[in-house]
Short mmCIF file of C-alpha atoms in Angstrom, two decimals:
data_model
loop_
_atom_site.label_atom_id
_atom_site.label_comp_id
_atom_site.label_asym_id
_atom_site.label_seq_id
_atom_site.Cartn_x
_atom_site.Cartn_y
_atom_site.Cartn_z
CA MET F 113 126.98 -26.54 80.26
CA LYS F 114 123.87 -24.87 80.31
CA LYS F 115 122.50 -24.55 83.72
CA GLU F 116 118.38 -26.44 82.35
CA ASN F 117 121.04 -28.85 80.70
CA ARG F 118 122.64 -31.07 83.43
CA MET F 119 124.46 -33.04 81.48
CA ASN F 120 125.55 -31.25 78.57
CA LEU F 121 128.43 -29.18 79.06
CA SER F 122 127.02 -26.38 81.07
CA LYS F 123 127.38 -22.47 79.77
CA LYS F 124 128.78 -22.00 83.43
CA ILE F 125 132.08 -22.92 82.41
CA VAL F 126 132.11 -19.86 80.52
CA VAL F 127 129.24 -17.55 81.82
CA THR F 128 130.31 -15.97 85.49
CA ALA F 129 131.06 -12.83 86.64
CA ALA F 130 134.13 -12.59 85.25
CA VAL F 131 137.35 -11.18 86.36
CA GLY F 132 137.44 -7.43 86.18
CA PHE F 133 138.63 -4.01 87.62
CA PHE F 134 136.57 -1.03 89.42
CA THR F 135 137.53 1.97 90.22
CA SER F 136 135.16 3.72 91.62
CA PHE F 137 134.41 3.58 95.56
CA SER F 138 131.02 2.01 95.38
CA PHE F 139 133.60 -1.84 94.96
CA ALA F 140 135.40 -2.18 97.55
CA GLN F 141 138.92 -4.99 96.96
CA SER F 142 137.22 -7.27 99.29
CA VAL F 143 133.49 -7.76 97.03
CA GLN F 144 135.89 -7.55 93.98
CA ASP F 145 138.05 -10.90 95.58
CA GLY F 146 134.52 -12.80 95.81
CA ILE F 147 134.08 -11.54 92.12
CA ASN F 148 137.47 -13.07 91.33
CA PHE F 149 136.50 -16.04 93.12
CA VAL F 150 132.95 -17.06 91.53
CA ASP F 151 134.70 -16.44 87.85
CA SER F 152 137.36 -18.92 89.08
CA GLN F 153 134.35 -20.84 90.33
CA LYS F 154 135.56 -20.51 93.76
CA TYR F 155 132.08 -20.53 95.03
CA ALA F 156 132.26 -21.61 98.38
CA LYS F 157 135.31 -18.94 98.69
CA ALA F 158 132.66 -15.98 96.93
CA LYS F 159 130.40 -17.14 99.52
CA GLN F 160 132.30 -16.60 102.57
CA ASN F 161 134.17 -13.40 101.26
CA TYR F 162 130.38 -12.21 100.53
CA THR F 163 129.82 -13.47 104.27
CA ASP F 164 132.64 -11.65 105.95
CA LEU F 165 131.91 -9.03 104.20
CA ILE F 166 128.06 -8.67 105.79
CA ASN F 167 128.82 -9.52 109.21
CA GLN F 168 131.58 -6.60 108.72
CA ASN F 169 128.70 -4.89 107.56
CA PRO F 170 124.68 -5.72 108.23
CA LYS F 171 123.68 -2.53 106.67
CA GLU F 172 125.52 -2.59 103.89
CA ALA F 173 122.77 -4.09 101.43
CA SER F 174 125.20 -5.03 98.09
CA ASN F 175 126.90 -7.62 100.12
CA TYR F 176 123.31 -9.88 100.24
CA PHE F 177 123.25 -9.25 96.65
CA TYR F 178 126.32 -10.40 95.87
CA LEU F 179 126.07 -13.77 97.97
CA GLY F 180 122.93 -14.48 96.89
CA ASN F 181 124.02 -13.27 93.22
CA THR F 182 125.89 -16.47 93.62
CA TYR F 183 123.74 -19.03 94.71
CA LEU F 184 122.26 -18.21 91.37
CA THR F 185 125.73 -18.41 89.29
CA GLN F 186 126.76 -21.63 91.07
CA PHE F 187 126.54 -24.57 88.76
CA ASP F 188 123.16 -25.87 89.89
CA PRO F 189 121.56 -22.28 90.93
CA ASN F 190 120.00 -22.67 95.09
CA PHE F 191 117.01 -20.58 94.56
CA ASP F 192 116.30 -20.39 98.19
CA LEU F 193 119.77 -19.31 99.66
CA ALA F 194 119.33 -17.04 97.04
CA GLN F 195 116.17 -15.47 97.61
CA GLU F 196 116.86 -14.99 101.87
CA SER F 197 119.89 -13.04 101.17
CA PHE F 198 117.75 -10.96 98.58
CA ASN F 199 115.52 -10.39 101.09
CA LYS F 200 118.04 -10.00 103.76
CA GLY F 201 119.35 -7.06 101.19
CA LEU F 202 116.16 -5.32 100.95
CA ALA F 203 115.82 -5.39 104.77
CA ALA F 204 118.50 -3.95 105.16
CA ASP F 205 117.65 -1.17 101.94
CA PRO F 206 114.09 -0.93 100.55
CA LYS F 207 115.32 1.29 97.14
CA SER F 208 117.55 -1.65 96.67
CA ASN F 209 117.42 -2.09 93.29
CA LEU F 210 120.25 -4.71 92.88
CA ASN F 211 118.25 -6.55 95.66
CA LYS F 212 115.19 -5.90 93.33
CA LEU F 213 117.06 -7.86 90.55
CA GLY F 214 117.69 -10.26 92.86
CA LEU F 215 114.24 -11.48 93.62
CA ALA F 216 113.49 -10.31 89.87
CA SER F 217 116.24 -13.26 88.64
CA VAL F 218 114.80 -15.88 91.63
CA LYS F 219 111.30 -15.56 89.11
CA LEU F 220 112.83 -15.60 85.95
CA GLY F 221 115.30 -18.93 87.45
CA LYS F 222 111.77 -20.69 88.26
CA GLY F 223 110.02 -19.98 84.61
CA ASP F 224 108.16 -16.85 85.64
CA LYS F 225 108.51 -15.16 82.69
CA SER F 226 107.19 -11.51 84.43
CA ALA F 227 109.61 -11.14 85.23
CA VAL F 228 111.44 -9.36 83.02
CA ALA F 229 109.07 -6.32 82.85
CA GLU F 230 109.71 -6.33 86.13
CA ILE F 231 113.61 -6.21 85.11
CA GLN F 232 112.47 -2.96 82.60
CA GLN F 233 110.77 -1.57 85.76
CA ILE F 234 113.40 -1.42 87.96
CA VAL F 235 116.08 -1.05 85.35
CA LYS F 236 113.70 2.29 84.81
CA ASP F 237 113.25 2.88 88.50
CA SER F 238 116.76 3.75 88.99
CA ARG F 239 116.49 5.49 85.47
CA GLU F 240 119.56 3.83 83.62
CA LYS F 241 121.75 6.02 86.33
CA ASP F 242 123.49 3.23 88.23
CA ALA F 243 125.67 1.24 85.93
CA GLU F 244 125.78 -1.65 88.27
CA VAL F 245 122.65 -1.94 87.34
CA LEU F 246 121.57 -1.87 84.13
CA PHE F 247 124.75 -4.57 83.99
CA ARG F 248 123.16 -6.73 86.87
CA ALA F 249 119.67 -6.06 84.90
CA GLY F 250 121.61 -7.54 81.50
CA GLU F 251 123.33 -10.62 83.37
CA ALA F 252 119.35 -11.26 84.42
CA LEU F 253 118.71 -11.56 81.28
CA THR F 254 121.42 -14.60 80.10
CA LEU F 255 121.45 -16.82 83.76
CA PHE F 256 118.73 -19.34 82.58
CA GLU F 257 118.97 -19.35 79.02
CA LYS F 258 115.74 -21.29 78.62
CA ASN F 259 114.28 -17.60 80.22
CA SER F 260 116.57 -15.50 78.59
CA SER F 261 115.46 -12.23 76.93
CA PRO F 262 119.36 -11.87 75.04
CA ASP F 263 118.20 -8.87 72.08
CA LEU F 264 117.19 -7.18 76.25
CA ALA F 265 120.14 -7.91 77.93
CA ILE F 266 122.04 -6.37 75.06
CA GLY F 267 120.72 -3.67 75.34
CA PHE F 268 121.63 -2.99 79.04
CA LEU F 269 124.80 -4.45 78.73
CA ASN F 270 125.44 -2.04 76.01
CA LYS F 271 124.19 1.28 78.49
CA ALA F 272 126.23 -0.64 81.66
CA VAL F 273 129.16 -0.34 79.10
CA GLU F 274 129.07 3.65 77.57
CA ARG F 275 127.86 5.05 82.26
CA ALA F 276 130.77 2.51 82.72
CA GLY F 277 132.85 4.28 80.28
CA LYS F 278 134.18 7.30 82.23
CA ALA F 279 135.53 4.87 85.18
CA GLY F 280 136.73 2.02 83.06
CA VAL F 281 134.53 -0.32 81.96
CA PRO F 282 135.15 -3.53 84.21
CA ALA F 283 135.99 -6.99 82.07
CA ASN F 284 132.50 -8.80 83.40
CA TYR F 285 131.22 -5.93 82.05
CA TYR F 286 132.19 -7.30 78.22
CA TYR F 287 131.98 -10.84 79.05
CA ALA F 288 128.71 -11.10 79.83
CA LEU F 289 127.42 -8.84 76.78
CA GLY F 290 129.90 -11.69 74.82
CA ASP F 291 127.18 -13.84 76.41
CA ALA F 292 124.62 -12.07 75.34
CA TYR F 293 125.20 -12.57 71.73
CA ARG F 294 126.43 -16.42 72.72
CA ILE F 295 122.76 -17.11 73.28
CA LYS F 296 121.34 -15.32 70.34
CA LYS F 297 123.63 -17.33 67.85
CA ASP F 298 125.28 -14.84 66.72
CA PRO F 299 129.17 -15.90 67.70
CA GLY F 300 130.63 -12.54 65.99
CA ASN F 301 129.29 -10.49 68.11
CA ALA F 302 130.56 -12.11 71.32
CA MET F 303 133.61 -12.81 69.41
CA THR F 304 134.05 -8.82 69.59
CA ALA F 305 132.74 -8.62 73.07
CA TYR F 306 135.72 -11.19 73.98
CA ASP F 307 138.25 -9.24 72.24
CA LYS F 308 137.21 -5.51 74.18
CA ALA F 309 137.25 -7.56 77.79
CA GLU F 310 140.83 -8.93 76.69
CA ALA F 311 141.87 -5.40 76.86
CA VAL F 312 140.98 -4.85 80.08
CA ALA F 313 141.28 -8.22 82.09
CA LYS F 314 143.95 -8.42 84.68
CA ASN F 315 143.51 -12.26 84.29
CA LYS F 316 143.78 -13.37 80.63
CA ALA F 317 142.98 -16.78 81.32
CA SER F 318 139.24 -16.01 81.80
CA VAL F 319 139.38 -14.39 77.84
CA TYR F 320 141.04 -17.20 76.57
CA THR F 321 138.78 -20.35 78.21
CA ARG F 322 135.63 -18.21 76.90
CA LYS F 323 136.71 -18.04 73.70
CA GLY F 324 137.97 -21.46 73.71
CA THR F 325 134.87 -22.16 74.39
CA LEU F 326 132.94 -20.29 72.08
CA TRP F 327 135.58 -22.19 69.34
CA ILE F 328 133.90 -25.79 70.69
CA ALA F 329 130.64 -24.11 70.24
CA ALA F 330 131.86 -23.38 66.59
CA GLN F 331 132.63 -27.45 66.02
CA GLN F 332 136.40 -24.97 65.52
CA TRP F 333 138.57 -27.42 67.78
CA GLN F 334 142.36 -26.50 66.74
CA GLN F 335 141.66 -23.09 67.91
CA ALA F 336 139.68 -24.45 70.29
CA LYS F 337 142.56 -25.81 71.80
CA THR F 338 144.77 -23.12 71.39
CA ASN F 339 142.48 -20.56 73.26
CA ILE F 340 142.43 -23.09 76.06
CA ASP F 341 146.80 -23.97 75.61
CA LYS F 342 146.73 -20.25 75.55
CA ALA F 343 144.35 -19.64 79.37
CA ILE F 344 146.54 -22.12 80.72
CA ALA F 345 149.39 -20.92 79.92
CA VAL F 346 148.88 -17.31 81.31
CA ASP F 347 147.70 -18.59 84.39
CA PRO F 348 148.32 -23.26 85.19
CA THR F 349 145.53 -22.79 88.54
CA TYR F 350 143.08 -20.90 86.54
CA ALA F 351 140.07 -23.80 87.19
CA PRO F 352 137.64 -22.97 84.79
CA ALA F 353 140.28 -23.54 81.27
CA TYR F 354 141.09 -27.47 82.69
CA LYS F 355 136.69 -27.97 82.67
CA ALA F 356 137.03 -26.35 79.35
CA LEU F 357 139.20 -28.36 78.08
CA ALA F 358 138.03 -31.83 79.28
CA GLY F 359 135.44 -30.65 77.50
CA PHE F 360 137.18 -31.08 74.64
CA ASN F 361 138.69 -33.98 75.42
CA ILE F 362 135.35 -35.52 75.98
CA LYS F 363 133.71 -34.78 72.81
CA TYR F 364 136.67 -36.52 71.62
CA GLN F 365 136.54 -39.71 73.23
CA LYS F 366 139.86 -38.91 74.82
CA ASN F 367 138.54 -40.14 77.85
CA ALA F 368 142.45 -40.64 79.63
CA GLU F 369 142.68 -36.93 79.24
CA ALA F 370 139.70 -35.69 79.81
CA THR F 371 139.49 -37.57 83.62
CA GLN F 372 143.21 -35.48 83.82
CA ASN F 373 141.87 -32.11 83.09
CA LEU F 374 138.77 -33.33 85.80
CA ILE F 375 141.57 -33.70 87.82
CA ASN F 376 143.35 -31.11 87.90
CA TYR F 377 140.02 -28.83 87.89
CA THR F 378 139.58 -30.45 91.25
CA LYS F 379 142.18 -29.41 92.05
CA TYR F 380 142.33 -25.65 91.78
CA ALA F 381 138.25 -25.22 92.00
CA ASP F 382 137.49 -25.20 95.63
CA GLU F 383 135.34 -28.39 97.55
CA ASP F 384 131.94 -26.79 97.16
CA PRO F 385 129.63 -28.59 97.79
CA TYR F 386 127.75 -28.04 94.31
CA THR F 387 131.59 -27.29 92.63
CA GLN F 388 131.76 -31.49 92.75
CA LEU F 389 128.19 -32.01 91.80
CA GLU F 390 129.07 -30.83 88.85
CA ILE F 391 132.23 -32.36 88.61
CA ALA F 392 130.65 -35.97 89.12
CA LYS F 393 128.32 -35.05 85.94
CA LEU F 394 131.18 -34.54 84.03
CA TYR F 395 132.77 -38.06 85.37
CA PHE F 396 129.91 -39.47 84.11
CA THR F 397 130.04 -38.29 80.70
CA ASN F 398 133.01 -38.93 79.98
CA GLU F 399 131.54 -42.57 81.27
CA ASP F 400 134.00 -42.46 84.26
CA TYR F 401 131.17 -44.29 86.91
CA ALA F 402 134.07 -44.79 89.35
CA ASN F 403 135.20 -40.91 89.58
CA ALA F 404 131.83 -39.70 89.28
CA LYS F 405 130.14 -42.45 92.32
CA THR F 406 133.08 -41.26 94.52
CA THR F 407 132.99 -37.71 94.14
CA LEU F 408 128.67 -37.30 94.56
CA ASP F 409 129.42 -39.86 97.88
CA SER F 410 132.17 -37.28 98.92
CA VAL F 411 129.38 -34.65 99.01
CA PHE F 412 126.24 -36.75 98.74
CA ASP F 413 125.37 -35.17 102.84
CA LYS F 414 127.25 -31.98 102.28
CA VAL F 415 124.44 -30.77 99.91
CA ASN F 416 120.16 -30.51 101.09
CA ASP F 417 119.68 -29.91 97.33
CA PRO F 418 117.80 -32.87 95.68
CA ILE F 419 119.85 -32.38 92.30
CA LYS F 420 121.88 -34.59 93.78
CA HIS F 421 119.56 -37.47 93.39
CA LYS F 422 119.24 -37.04 89.86
CA LEU F 423 122.67 -37.47 89.79
CA ARG F 424 123.09 -40.30 91.57
CA ALA F 425 120.18 -42.00 88.94
CA TYR F 426 122.18 -41.70 85.87
CA ILE F 427 125.42 -43.13 88.34
CA LEU F 428 123.40 -45.75 88.70
CA TYR F 429 121.81 -45.65 85.89
CA GLY F 430 124.78 -46.32 84.57
CA GLU F 431 125.85 -48.81 86.51
CA GLY F 432 123.04 -51.25 85.39
CA LYS F 433 121.59 -50.38 88.69
CA TYR F 434 117.90 -50.09 87.31
CA ALA F 435 115.75 -50.23 90.39
CA GLU F 436 117.92 -48.12 92.90
CA ALA F 437 118.24 -46.03 89.82
CA GLN F 438 114.71 -45.28 89.32
CA GLN F 439 114.32 -44.74 93.36
CA SER F 440 116.93 -41.95 92.96
CA ILE F 441 114.99 -40.85 90.05
CA SER F 442 111.56 -40.51 91.84
CA THR F 443 113.01 -38.64 94.62
CA PHE F 444 114.85 -35.84 92.89
CA LEU F 445 111.37 -35.87 91.35
CA SER F 446 109.38 -35.31 94.22
CA GLN F 447 110.81 -32.74 95.78
CA ALA F 448 112.35 -31.08 92.86
CA ASP F 449 110.89 -27.81 92.49
CA LYS F 450 108.61 -28.26 88.92
CA SER F 451 110.83 -25.69 86.81
CA ARG F 452 113.98 -28.16 87.69
CA VAL F 453 112.72 -30.45 86.17
CA GLN F 454 113.97 -31.49 82.27
CA ALA F 455 113.62 -33.27 79.00
CA SER F 456 116.39 -35.25 79.77
CA ASP F 457 114.88 -36.35 82.94
CA GLU F 458 112.22 -37.53 81.19
CA GLY F 459 114.38 -39.85 79.09
CA LEU F 460 116.30 -40.69 82.02
CA GLN F 461 112.42 -42.42 83.26
CA GLY F 462 112.93 -43.58 79.42
CA LEU F 463 116.44 -45.24 80.24
CA ILE F 464 115.29 -46.53 83.28
CA ALA F 465 111.83 -47.99 82.55
CA ALA F 466 113.80 -50.29 79.64
CA GLY F 467 116.39 -51.49 82.46
CA LEU F 468 113.12 -53.23 84.11
CA ALA F 469 111.35 -54.38 81.17
CA LYS F 470 114.09 -56.15 79.63
CA ASP F 471 114.06 -58.35 82.45
CA GLU F 472 109.99 -58.50 84.13
CA LYS F 473 108.24 -61.43 84.04
CA ASP F 474 105.15 -59.61 84.26
CA ALA F 475 103.62 -59.43 80.59
CA ALA F 476 101.26 -56.67 81.92
CA LYS F 477 103.78 -54.41 83.79
CA LYS F 478 106.48 -55.82 80.82
CA ALA F 479 103.66 -53.69 77.94
CA GLN F 480 103.54 -50.90 80.04
CA LEU F 481 107.21 -50.29 81.14
CA GLU F 482 107.70 -50.47 77.47
CA ALA F 483 105.15 -48.64 76.98
CA THR F 484 106.47 -45.73 78.75
CA VAL F 485 110.09 -46.16 77.39
CA GLN F 486 108.74 -45.02 73.89
CA GLN F 487 107.29 -41.81 75.19
CA LYS F 488 109.46 -40.61 78.27
CA ILE F 489 112.34 -41.06 75.35
CA ALA F 490 110.53 -39.22 73.05
CA ILE F 491 110.01 -36.63 75.23
CA ALA F 492 113.94 -36.14 75.56
CA LYS F 493 114.09 -36.73 71.44
CA ASN F 494 111.49 -33.90 70.70
CA ALA F 495 113.33 -31.50 72.90
CA LYS F 496 116.56 -32.55 70.73
CA ASP F 497 117.80 -33.23 74.26
CA GLU F 498 121.60 -34.61 74.03
CA THR F 499 122.13 -34.94 77.93
CA LEU F 500 122.22 -38.72 75.77
CA LYS F 501 122.42 -40.68 72.94
CA TRP F 502 118.94 -41.93 73.69
CA ASP F 503 118.76 -44.42 71.05
CA GLU F 504 122.18 -45.43 71.03
CA GLU F 505 121.84 -45.68 75.62
CA LEU F 506 118.27 -48.35 74.76
CA ALA F 507 119.90 -50.17 72.07
CA LYS F 508 123.02 -51.16 75.07
CA ILE F 509 120.23 -51.36 77.42
CA LYS F 510 118.25 -54.18 75.45
CA GLY F 511 121.97 -55.19 74.20
CA GLY F 512 122.88 -55.76 77.91
CA LEU F 513 125.41 -53.71 77.59
CA VAL F 514 124.47 -51.00 80.02
CA GLY F 515 127.96 -50.62 82.53
CA ILE F 516 129.41 -52.76 80.06
CA THR F 517 133.57 -52.95 80.89
CA ALA F 518 136.50 -54.87 79.14
CA ASP F 519 138.00 -55.66 82.91
CA ALA F 520 135.48 -59.62 82.99
CA GLY F 521 136.26 -60.39 79.90
CA GLY F 522 140.41 -61.05 80.07
CA THR F 523 144.16 -59.94 79.20
CA SER F 524 147.16 -60.82 78.62
CA PRO F 525 149.92 -59.52 78.47
CA GLU F 526 149.62 -58.20 74.78
CA ILE F 527 146.82 -57.10 75.49
CA ASP F 528 148.04 -55.06 79.04
CA ALA F 529 151.17 -53.78 76.72
CA LEU F 530 148.41 -52.09 74.15
CA LYS F 531 146.47 -50.87 76.40
CA ALA F 532 149.74 -48.46 77.75
CA LYS F 533 150.56 -46.91 74.29
CA VAL F 534 146.92 -46.54 74.25
CA ALA F 535 147.04 -44.47 76.97
CA ALA F 536 150.54 -43.03 76.62
CA ASN F 537 148.61 -41.59 73.04
CA ALA F 538 144.35 -41.66 72.92
CA GLN F 539 144.73 -41.15 69.04
CA ASP F 540 147.04 -44.26 68.14
CA THR F 541 144.66 -46.15 65.69
CA ASP F 542 146.86 -48.39 64.94
CA ALA F 543 147.37 -49.63 69.03
CA LEU F 544 143.75 -49.62 68.74
CA TYR F 545 143.04 -51.64 65.81
CA LYS F 546 145.72 -53.82 67.38
CA LEU F 547 144.29 -53.92 71.64
CA ALA F 548 140.94 -54.97 69.45
CA GLN F 549 141.71 -57.83 67.31
CA ALA F 550 144.61 -58.62 70.96
CA TYR F 551 140.96 -58.69 72.98
CA GLN F 552 138.65 -60.62 70.20
CA ASP F 553 141.54 -63.33 70.17
CA ILE F 554 141.35 -64.51 73.87
CA LYS F 555 137.41 -63.51 72.83
CA ASN F 556 136.95 -60.92 75.60
CA TRP F 557 133.96 -59.24 73.31
CA ASN F 558 132.89 -56.54 75.91
CA GLY F 559 136.69 -55.30 75.15
CA ALA F 560 136.66 -55.36 71.61
CA ILE F 561 133.02 -53.67 71.25
CA LEU F 562 134.62 -51.06 73.47
CA THR F 563 138.03 -50.97 71.08
CA TRP F 564 136.30 -50.59 67.93
CA GLN F 565 134.52 -47.72 69.61
CA LYS F 566 137.23 -45.76 70.59
CA MET F 567 138.31 -46.10 66.95
CA ILE F 568 134.68 -44.85 65.56
CA ALA F 569 135.15 -42.39 67.16
CA LEU F 570 138.61 -40.65 65.24
CA LEU F 571 137.84 -42.65 61.99
CA PRO F 572 133.57 -42.07 61.25
CA THR F 573 134.54 -42.76 57.49
CA TRP F 574 136.52 -45.92 57.85
CA GLU F 575 133.82 -48.72 57.26
CA PRO F 576 136.18 -51.78 58.55
CA ALA F 577 135.12 -50.80 62.44
CA TYR F 578 131.57 -50.45 62.05
CA TYR F 579 132.45 -54.54 60.40
CA SER F 580 133.92 -55.61 63.29
CA GLN F 581 132.46 -53.59 66.06
CA GLY F 582 129.81 -55.64 63.98
CA TYR F 583 130.31 -59.00 64.82
CA ALA F 584 132.04 -58.26 68.16
CA TYR F 585 127.91 -57.32 69.30
CA GLN F 586 127.45 -60.44 67.83
CA GLN F 587 129.54 -62.66 69.54
CA ALA F 588 128.25 -61.36 72.58
CA GLY F 589 125.56 -62.45 71.93
CA SER F 590 124.41 -58.08 71.26
CA GLN F 591 121.61 -59.33 67.89
CA GLU F 592 119.99 -55.22 67.44
CA LEU F 593 123.05 -53.76 68.63
CA ALA F 594 125.74 -56.37 66.04
CA SER F 595 123.01 -55.15 62.77
CA ALA F 596 123.32 -51.97 63.37
CA ALA F 597 126.41 -52.33 62.86
CA TYR F 598 126.40 -54.33 59.68
CA GLN F 599 124.13 -51.81 58.07
CA LYS F 600 126.41 -48.74 59.53
CA TYR F 601 128.87 -51.18 57.70
CA ILE F 602 127.19 -51.44 54.41
CA ASP F 603 126.31 -46.72 54.42
CA THR F 604 129.44 -46.37 55.02
CA LEU F 605 130.56 -48.05 52.05
CA MET F 606 127.96 -46.94 50.45
CA ALA F 607 129.58 -42.77 50.31
CA LYS F 608 132.45 -44.16 48.69
CA PRO F 609 133.25 -43.97 45.53
CA ALA F 610 132.27 -46.72 43.28
CA ALA F 611 135.86 -48.50 43.27
CA ASP F 612 135.60 -49.41 46.88
CA GLN F 613 132.33 -50.31 46.87
CA GLU F 614 133.60 -53.20 43.77
CA ALA F 615 136.78 -53.97 46.75
CA ASN F 616 134.64 -54.80 48.95
CA LYS F 617 131.38 -57.01 47.32
CA GLU F 618 132.22 -59.50 49.06
CA THR F 619 132.51 -58.12 52.92
CA MET F 620 129.10 -56.58 52.40
CA SER F 621 127.71 -59.42 50.53
CA TYR F 622 128.18 -61.01 54.55
CA ALA F 623 127.03 -57.97 56.40
CA TYR F 624 123.74 -58.16 54.07
CA PHE F 625 123.49 -61.63 54.99
CA ALA F 626 123.96 -61.21 58.76
CA ILE F 627 120.85 -58.09 59.08
CA ALA F 628 119.45 -61.28 57.12
CA PHE F 629 120.67 -64.13 60.18
CA ILE F 630 119.08 -61.88 62.70
CA ALA F 631 116.43 -60.53 61.37
CA LYS F 632 114.85 -63.89 60.22
CA ASP F 633 113.18 -65.11 63.32
CA SER F 634 112.19 -61.63 63.74
CA ASP F 635 112.06 -59.80 60.46
CA LYS F 636 111.01 -61.83 57.40
CA GLU F 637 110.93 -58.96 54.76
CA LYS F 638 114.01 -57.28 56.06
CA ALA F 639 115.67 -60.99 56.21
CA LYS F 640 114.52 -61.78 52.56
CA ALA F 641 115.35 -58.15 51.50
CA ASN F 642 119.44 -58.25 53.16
CA ILE F 643 119.58 -62.02 51.13
CA ALA F 644 118.24 -60.60 48.00
CA LYS F 645 121.11 -57.38 48.24
CA SER F 646 123.34 -60.50 50.02
CA LEU F 647 123.04 -62.82 47.18
CA ALA F 648 123.38 -59.61 44.01
CA LEU F 649 126.16 -58.97 45.64
CA ASN F 650 128.24 -62.85 45.81
CA PRO F 651 125.56 -65.25 43.88
CA THR F 652 127.25 -67.81 45.01
CA TYR F 653 127.79 -67.46 48.82
CA ALA F 654 126.22 -71.13 50.00
CA ASP F 655 125.62 -69.54 53.29
CA ALA F 656 123.33 -66.48 51.75
CA LEU F 657 122.15 -69.56 49.90
CA ALA F 658 120.76 -71.81 52.15
CA LEU F 659 118.89 -68.83 53.84
CA GLN F 660 117.20 -67.76 51.16
CA LYS F 661 114.89 -71.49 50.89
CA ALA F 662 115.17 -70.90 54.56
CA LEU F 663 113.26 -67.81 54.60
CA GLY F 664 110.70 -69.93 51.26
CA GLN F 665 112.32 -67.73 48.18
#
């Protein structure tokens, strides 16, 4: 997840100051401890480490930089506390290039592109003699992806590597170089930089985790999993590896595994409130709203950052509590700096408006809310934001499916046994199929819908799952979603060989009929077109003939 996009898998999985080793006297071992803590995403310990250093030697300006930089590199940057620390560093030493870079980084993080020129000037003033200044300048230009300058960063980082060469290049110099290439969308050079880091890093888990997330970005799942597993094997306490593994499992919709990964991540990271906020976000992404809420509630009063209100808005939205979600997102927008408002925030407002419009009785207010829906969701989609699947979420709202669970619809001994099998192996498609059928047998339509969705995630080209999900949606009263599922069944089947289409033409005829039946009152032309397709496949289909007659054909 990059820092600018709250719900996506953050780039902070990989983009942090990393484990390295320093032979220069300019770095005391306690500074190295802080760097190690940041790399392990133990931000509270890092902050305490640097605070202790400052208390021991208040005149050492660089310690203020490392404390401030920790506030910048945590999951949600705290610009105010970072700036405060950098200013204290400059008070201790007005010539401190590191703290000057820190202040420029704050400006860049807030969207002020003039900071790029400031960073260049600071490097120029340093005469490029200090490898750490060169490194931190390059790092600053990669911290905030929307405001990054990867080419300039790569230039500074290569110079930092060259300058540090005689004393030994720290691993984090190579990590930052790899991160810059990633932003530039040059995975080959990024992997080369990580390979160089592997040669010098004391903690190989750091390298393997970065390689794993690079493979995830390239959608090379086997290589991704292999590297993440290697990271955990060499250091079972390395928290970022579990976060990366959670991201991997979330993509596969392996919710139970992802939850266990997040439990391990929580165990091995620390209780820094901002880390807990990130964990709550990941629980939300994993559709584990109970754990998301519990985690957020545990730190809500410990964090002053308005980001907490945004996260609460997402959780309340996930629970279908639209009015409360609206209050929370409004609080975030009123308190947050404008630079921190993302396209996803606009999209969320649109979804909340859709939820409010669904039950609004006043025609004028309803129309206003629906206009907001279209405007706000368009902003998110035009920005290619993927925090949520905007069209799917909108359809879920219209179908009354936001916040649904299988639990409320009842169970049976057969369902309980099959749920246990699925929990033991989330990729057991036979068990999933039988579970969906078992839910349908007792008319637990929400359970069936959710189970068919898991089947679709595992077998996206197996068209019967779409047809079955359409039927479950229809029985649950979610007509728009049912129509979309039936159409997906048709589209998936039409992409297969003619022999498959011929073998399934009767079922396809039923699907066309279902779409026509759903559209008959709202869109007669659509209904007529689909009933014609239904009868072309099955000319004696009595229900289709009756509907055709009712439509006046």
